[in-house]
């Protein structure tokens, strides 16, 4: 609810888009892609988890151009926009430095790869974001190393609960229909665990105990990965209103360009 009030968007899922190609764009071209998507009607665009601070695009340049794109799109559409600026870095101090820079630019949201960064680093960043009015988008890069094998490792449900304890506003939770698929009931199980204050025991969804989160803030599930406009009815039915739907190639792959791709998603929603 805090997020909806901050963004002034109600009664529908939020729409996002991961900027592709992942790597190789200059900061200026990257900013242009961000602007086109946001102008077309998306609420958010997103740095890919691999986009950090490479020789062809240093983080500070990217933050500047993305902020410019943000404000230009906001001025033209009259809506509040966001771009998940990836603040993941080698040290906690460097991450906070990037988050501070994002806040100074006026960006509403930053992003963190919480498994590669680690839980303690994530908690530090989450506290900073909470104290300074930033939203925190959580990417689950590296989760498959831990949760893909059935006979060892750790189930994503556990990782999702750990994230809710650690702090964050959005987390990728599988799509049920795209390429990063998950079994439907199990996915809905951790969507419930992320969003609801009280979760009833439901063995079919893999929830073996009732979970009372008391007043711990919830996390919005993000559906992202190989989804496109034709998945929209299924996605809205599965995830409901309180979710973020991210179409990367499903936006940028539009034959007429990025902005029409964004328009198509908004209209379909």
Tab-separated table of C-alpha atoms in Angstrom:
chain	number	residue	atom	x	y	z
A	1	UNK	CA	0.000	0.000	0.000
A	2	UNK	CA	2.894	2.335	0.770
A	3	UNK	CA	4.143	1.690	-2.725
A	4	UNK	CA	0.774	2.389	-4.343
A	5	UNK	CA	0.491	5.670	-2.449
A	6	UNK	CA	4.023	6.651	-3.447
A	7	UNK	CA	3.374	5.890	-7.113
A	8	UNK	CA	-0.302	6.903	-7.164
A	9	UNK	CA	-1.322	3.714	-9.013
A	10	UNK	CA	-4.324	1.734	-7.822
A	11	UNK	CA	-6.540	-1.181	-8.794
A	12	UNK	CA	-4.225	-2.964	-11.203
A	13	UNK	CA	-0.912	-4.806	-11.275
A	14	UNK	CA	2.144	-2.646	-11.943
A	15	UNK	CA	3.854	-3.026	-15.309
A	16	UNK	CA	7.590	-3.305	-15.800
A	17	UNK	CA	10.139	-4.115	-18.448
A	18	UNK	CA	13.735	-5.330	-18.285
A	19	UNK	CA	15.880	-3.386	-20.725
A	20	UNK	CA	17.455	-5.651	-23.338
A	21	UNK	CA	20.069	-6.349	-24.613
A	22	UNK	CA	21.398	-7.044	-21.138
A	23	UNK	CA	24.931	-5.924	-21.882
A	24	UNK	CA	26.625	-3.749	-24.471
A	25	UNK	CA	24.510	-0.594	-24.662
A	26	UNK	CA	26.096	2.732	-23.804
A	27	UNK	CA	24.507	4.655	-20.946
A	28	UNK	CA	22.942	7.127	-23.375
A	29	UNK	CA	21.321	4.447	-25.541
A	30	UNK	CA	20.216	2.640	-22.417
A	31	UNK	CA	18.538	5.794	-21.161
A	32	UNK	CA	16.790	6.188	-24.485
A	33	UNK	CA	15.316	2.675	-24.259
A	34	UNK	CA	14.161	3.452	-20.700
A	35	UNK	CA	12.478	6.644	-21.872
A	36	UNK	CA	10.672	4.954	-24.765
A	37	UNK	CA	9.255	2.203	-22.554
A	38	UNK	CA	8.119	4.573	-19.820
A	39	UNK	CA	6.604	7.018	-22.289
A	40	UNK	CA	4.620	4.167	-23.824
A	41	UNK	CA	2.817	3.518	-20.554
A	42	UNK	CA	4.890	1.215	-18.355
A	43	UNK	CA	5.315	2.051	-14.675
A	44	UNK	CA	8.850	0.716	-14.323
A	45	UNK	CA	11.862	-0.306	-16.317
A	46	UNK	CA	14.589	-2.466	-14.854
A	47	UNK	CA	18.331	-2.971	-14.947
A	48	UNK	CA	19.118	-6.587	-15.683
A	49	UNK	CA	20.869	-8.393	-12.854
A	50	UNK	CA	24.097	-8.497	-14.905
A	51	UNK	CA	24.079	-4.745	-15.523
A	52	UNK	CA	26.321	-3.283	-12.885
A	53	UNK	CA	29.309	-1.102	-13.697
A	54	UNK	CA	31.093	-2.387	-16.785
A	55	UNK	CA	33.603	-0.551	-18.999
A	56	UNK	CA	30.969	0.235	-21.645
A	57	UNK	CA	28.538	1.641	-19.072
A	58	UNK	CA	29.660	2.828	-15.662
A	59	UNK	CA	27.001	2.885	-12.977
A	60	UNK	CA	27.101	6.622	-12.413
A	61	UNK	CA	26.524	7.378	-16.114
A	62	UNK	CA	23.661	4.926	-16.240
A	63	UNK	CA	22.017	6.409	-13.161
A	64	UNK	CA	22.231	9.907	-14.678
A	65	UNK	CA	20.786	8.986	-18.066
A	66	UNK	CA	18.051	6.836	-16.521
A	67	UNK	CA	17.055	9.663	-14.177
A	68	UNK	CA	16.837	12.004	-17.158
A	69	UNK	CA	14.668	9.470	-19.007
A	70	UNK	CA	12.478	9.090	-15.930
A	71	UNK	CA	11.727	12.766	-15.527
A	72	UNK	CA	11.178	13.310	-19.247
A	73	UNK	CA	8.664	10.451	-19.340
A	74	UNK	CA	6.988	11.713	-16.161
A	75	UNK	CA	6.603	15.188	-17.610
A	76	UNK	CA	5.077	13.849	-20.825
A	77	UNK	CA	2.679	11.299	-19.326
A	78	UNK	CA	1.764	12.940	-16.019
A	79	UNK	CA	2.338	9.619	-14.229
A	80	UNK	CA	4.978	8.688	-11.689
A	81	UNK	CA	7.618	6.432	-13.237
A	82	UNK	CA	10.481	4.376	-11.875
A	83	UNK	CA	13.586	2.565	-13.044
A	84	UNK	CA	15.135	-0.153	-10.879
A	85	UNK	CA	18.705	1.072	-10.622
A	86	UNK	CA	20.919	-1.888	-9.787
A	87	UNK	CA	22.857	-0.915	-6.670
A	88	UNK	CA	24.456	-4.345	-6.147
A	89	UNK	CA	28.194	-3.935	-5.578
A	90	UNK	CA	31.241	-5.640	-4.121
A	91	UNK	CA	30.937	-4.089	-0.684
A	92	UNK	CA	28.088	-2.893	1.486
A	93	UNK	CA	29.534	0.628	1.586
A	94	UNK	CA	29.636	0.824	-2.202
A	95	UNK	CA	26.005	-0.312	-2.389
A	96	UNK	CA	24.886	2.358	0.034
A	97	UNK	CA	26.905	4.906	-1.957
A	98	UNK	CA	24.992	3.974	-5.103
A	99	UNK	CA	21.666	4.060	-3.289
A	100	UNK	CA	22.497	7.532	-1.940
A	101	UNK	CA	23.333	8.711	-5.464
A	102	UNK	CA	20.042	7.282	-6.770
A	103	UNK	CA	18.134	9.063	-4.027
A	104	UNK	CA	19.886	12.357	-4.751
A	105	UNK	CA	18.873	12.047	-8.398
A	106	UNK	CA	15.261	11.625	-7.296
A	107	UNK	CA	14.858	7.991	-8.363
A	108	UNK	CA	12.022	6.270	-6.460
A	109	UNK	CA	13.472	2.753	-6.470
A	110	UNK	CA	16.748	0.806	-6.468
A	111	UNK	CA	17.451	-2.866	-7.019
A	112	UNK	CA	19.557	-5.534	-5.336
A	113	UNK	CA	20.544	-9.118	-6.194
A	114	UNK	CA	19.949	-10.418	-2.703
A	115	UNK	CA	21.460	-13.892	-3.058
A	116	UNK	CA	24.685	-12.768	-4.713
A	117	UNK	CA	24.923	-9.797	-2.343
A	118	UNK	CA	24.003	-11.803	0.730
A	119	UNK	CA	21.304	-11.415	3.363
A	120	UNK	CA	23.187	-9.061	5.682
A	121	UNK	CA	24.072	-6.732	2.815
A	122	UNK	CA	20.437	-6.846	1.740
A	123	UNK	CA	19.237	-5.962	5.222
A	124	UNK	CA	21.629	-2.993	5.373
A	125	UNK	CA	20.347	-1.724	2.033
A	126	UNK	CA	16.724	-2.369	3.030
A	127	UNK	CA	17.167	-0.322	6.217
A	128	UNK	CA	18.713	2.518	4.241
A	129	UNK	CA	15.862	2.435	1.712
A	130	UNK	CA	13.198	2.298	4.423
A	131	UNK	CA	14.731	5.269	6.242
A	132	UNK	CA	15.071	7.359	3.097
A	133	UNK	CA	11.835	6.680	1.257
A	134	UNK	CA	13.295	4.494	-1.496
A	135	UNK	CA	11.596	1.343	-2.728
A	136	UNK	CA	13.763	-1.773	-3.010
A	137	UNK	CA	13.321	-4.235	-5.859
A	138	UNK	CA	14.853	-7.632	-5.195
A	139	UNK	CA	16.222	-9.802	-7.973
A	140	UNK	CA	16.814	-13.467	-7.194
A	141	UNK	CA	19.870	-14.002	-9.387
A	142	UNK	CA	21.650	-17.257	-8.432
A	143	UNK	CA	18.557	-18.803	-6.837
A	144	UNK	CA	18.586	-21.780	-9.206
A	145	UNK	CA	22.011	-22.814	-7.882
A	146	UNK	CA	20.349	-23.240	-4.498
A	147	UNK	CA	16.780	-24.304	-5.245
A	148	UNK	CA	16.691	-26.076	-8.624
A	149	UNK	CA	17.898	-29.485	-7.435
A	150	UNK	CA	15.107	-31.458	-5.786
A	151	UNK	CA	17.363	-33.649	-3.651
A	152	UNK	CA	19.576	-31.027	-2.019
A	153	UNK	CA	19.783	-27.277	-1.591
A	154	UNK	CA	17.030	-25.057	-0.286
A	155	UNK	CA	13.522	-24.503	-1.609
A	156	UNK	CA	12.715	-21.062	-2.981
A	157	UNK	CA	9.883	-20.801	-0.468
A	158	UNK	CA	12.524	-20.646	2.257
A	159	UNK	CA	14.573	-18.080	0.336
A	160	UNK	CA	11.430	-15.981	-0.160
A	161	UNK	CA	10.641	-16.053	3.553
A	162	UNK	CA	14.234	-15.109	4.346
A	163	UNK	CA	13.888	-12.156	1.993
A	164	UNK	CA	10.697	-10.977	3.666
A	165	UNK	CA	12.519	-11.094	6.991
A	166	UNK	CA	15.507	-9.289	5.501
A	167	UNK	CA	13.500	-6.553	3.774
A	168	UNK	CA	12.463	-5.614	0.239
A	169	UNK	CA	9.441	-4.389	-1.715
A	170	UNK	CA	9.350	-6.612	-4.815
A	171	UNK	CA	10.823	-10.027	-5.464
A	172	UNK	CA	10.779	-12.264	-8.517
A	173	UNK	CA	8.573	-15.241	-7.749
A	174	UNK	CA	8.279	-17.233	-10.974
A	175	UNK	CA	5.562	-16.801	-13.588
A	176	UNK	CA	3.744	-20.155	-13.882
A	177	UNK	CA	3.395	-19.497	-17.637
A	178	UNK	CA	6.645	-18.039	-19.072
A	179	UNK	CA	10.140	-19.514	-19.388
A	180	UNK	CA	11.059	-19.192	-15.685
A	181	UNK	CA	8.084	-21.370	-14.911
A	182	UNK	CA	7.156	-22.777	-11.550
A	183	UNK	CA	4.474	-25.254	-10.603
A	184	UNK	CA	1.293	-23.288	-10.164
A	185	UNK	CA	0.234	-24.334	-6.672
A	186	UNK	CA	3.752	-24.100	-5.268
A	187	UNK	CA	4.254	-20.648	-6.806
A	188	UNK	CA	0.947	-19.470	-5.362
A	189	UNK	CA	2.141	-20.843	-2.030
A	190	UNK	CA	5.104	-18.512	-1.887
A	191	UNK	CA	3.137	-15.642	-3.387
A	192	UNK	CA	0.811	-15.995	-0.378
A	193	UNK	CA	3.783	-16.186	1.990
A	194	UNK	CA	5.183	-12.985	0.522
A	195	UNK	CA	2.011	-10.901	0.463
A	196	UNK	CA	-0.326	-11.976	3.239
A	197	UNK	CA	-0.182	-11.197	6.948
A	198	UNK	CA	-1.551	-14.592	7.913
A	199	UNK	CA	-1.115	-17.735	5.816
A	200	UNK	CA	-3.168	-20.847	6.538
A	201	UNK	CA	-1.598	-24.299	6.384
A	202	UNK	CA	-2.156	-25.677	2.883
A	203	UNK	CA	-0.210	-28.806	1.966
A	204	UNK	CA	-1.175	-28.630	-1.713
A	205	UNK	CA	0.724	-25.331	-1.898
A	206	UNK	CA	3.658	-26.608	0.107
A	207	UNK	CA	2.744	-24.640	3.232
A	208	UNK	CA	2.990	-27.143	6.079
A	209	UNK	CA	2.415	-24.773	8.999
A	210	UNK	CA	0.271	-21.727	9.535
A	211	UNK	CA	2.442	-18.641	9.276
A	212	UNK	CA	1.544	-15.503	11.182
A	213	UNK	CA	3.659	-12.588	9.959
A	214	UNK	CA	2.049	-10.216	12.493
A	215	UNK	CA	3.005	-6.721	11.289
A	216	UNK	CA	6.021	-7.591	9.125
A	217	UNK	CA	5.633	-5.709	5.822
A	218	UNK	CA	4.712	-7.827	2.794
A	219	UNK	CA	6.552	-8.097	-0.509
A	220	UNK	CA	4.989	-7.791	-3.966
A	221	UNK	CA	5.623	-10.824	-6.189
A	222	UNK	CA	7.107	-10.052	-9.596
A	223	UNK	CA	6.273	-12.203	-12.610
A	224	UNK	CA	9.083	-11.885	-15.115
A	225	UNK	CA	10.769	-14.027	-17.747
A	226	UNK	CA	9.478	-15.064	-21.143
A	227	UNK	CA	6.011	-13.597	-20.715
A	228	UNK	CA	4.194	-11.424	-23.244
A	229	UNK	CA	0.826	-9.829	-23.969
A	230	UNK	CA	-0.949	-13.128	-24.652
A	231	UNK	CA	-0.129	-14.313	-21.137
A	232	UNK	CA	-1.916	-11.314	-19.608
A	233	UNK	CA	-5.273	-13.005	-18.800
A	234	UNK	CA	-3.490	-15.935	-17.135
A	235	UNK	CA	-1.132	-13.652	-15.205
A	236	UNK	CA	-3.842	-11.362	-13.843
A	237	UNK	CA	-5.857	-14.418	-12.841
A	238	UNK	CA	-2.910	-16.108	-11.112
A	239	UNK	CA	-1.292	-13.128	-9.400
A	240	UNK	CA	-4.205	-10.732	-8.886
A	241	UNK	CA	-3.819	-6.967	-8.541
A	242	UNK	CA	-1.000	-6.820	-6.021
A	243	UNK	CA	1.865	-7.849	-8.238
A	244	UNK	CA	4.355	-6.530	-10.766
A	245	UNK	CA	4.297	-7.962	-14.295
A	246	UNK	CA	7.527	-7.560	-16.229
A	247	UNK	CA	7.705	-8.002	-19.977
A	248	UNK	CA	11.264	-7.628	-21.280
A	249	UNK	CA	11.341	-9.099	-24.763
A	250	UNK	CA	7.536	-8.914	-24.622
A	251	UNK	CA	7.868	-5.122	-24.792
A	252	UNK	CA	11.115	-4.519	-26.672
A	253	UNK	CA	10.390	-7.247	-29.207
A	254	UNK	CA	7.444	-5.343	-30.663
A	255	UNK	CA	7.911	-4.948	-34.436
A	256	UNK	CA	7.111	-1.207	-34.243
A	257	UNK	CA	9.564	-0.453	-31.461
A	258	UNK	CA	9.778	-0.024	-27.713
A	259	UNK	CA	7.063	2.557	-27.070
A	260	UNK	CA	4.365	0.689	-29.078
A	261	UNK	CA	5.382	-2.475	-27.212
A	262	UNK	CA	4.787	-0.650	-23.939
A	263	UNK	CA	1.440	0.664	-25.204
A	264	UNK	CA	0.384	-2.874	-26.155
A	265	UNK	CA	1.112	-4.141	-22.638
A	266	UNK	CA	-0.725	-1.269	-20.976
A	267	UNK	CA	-3.761	-1.683	-23.231
A	268	UNK	CA	-3.838	-5.445	-22.661
A	269	UNK	CA	-3.654	-4.967	-18.903
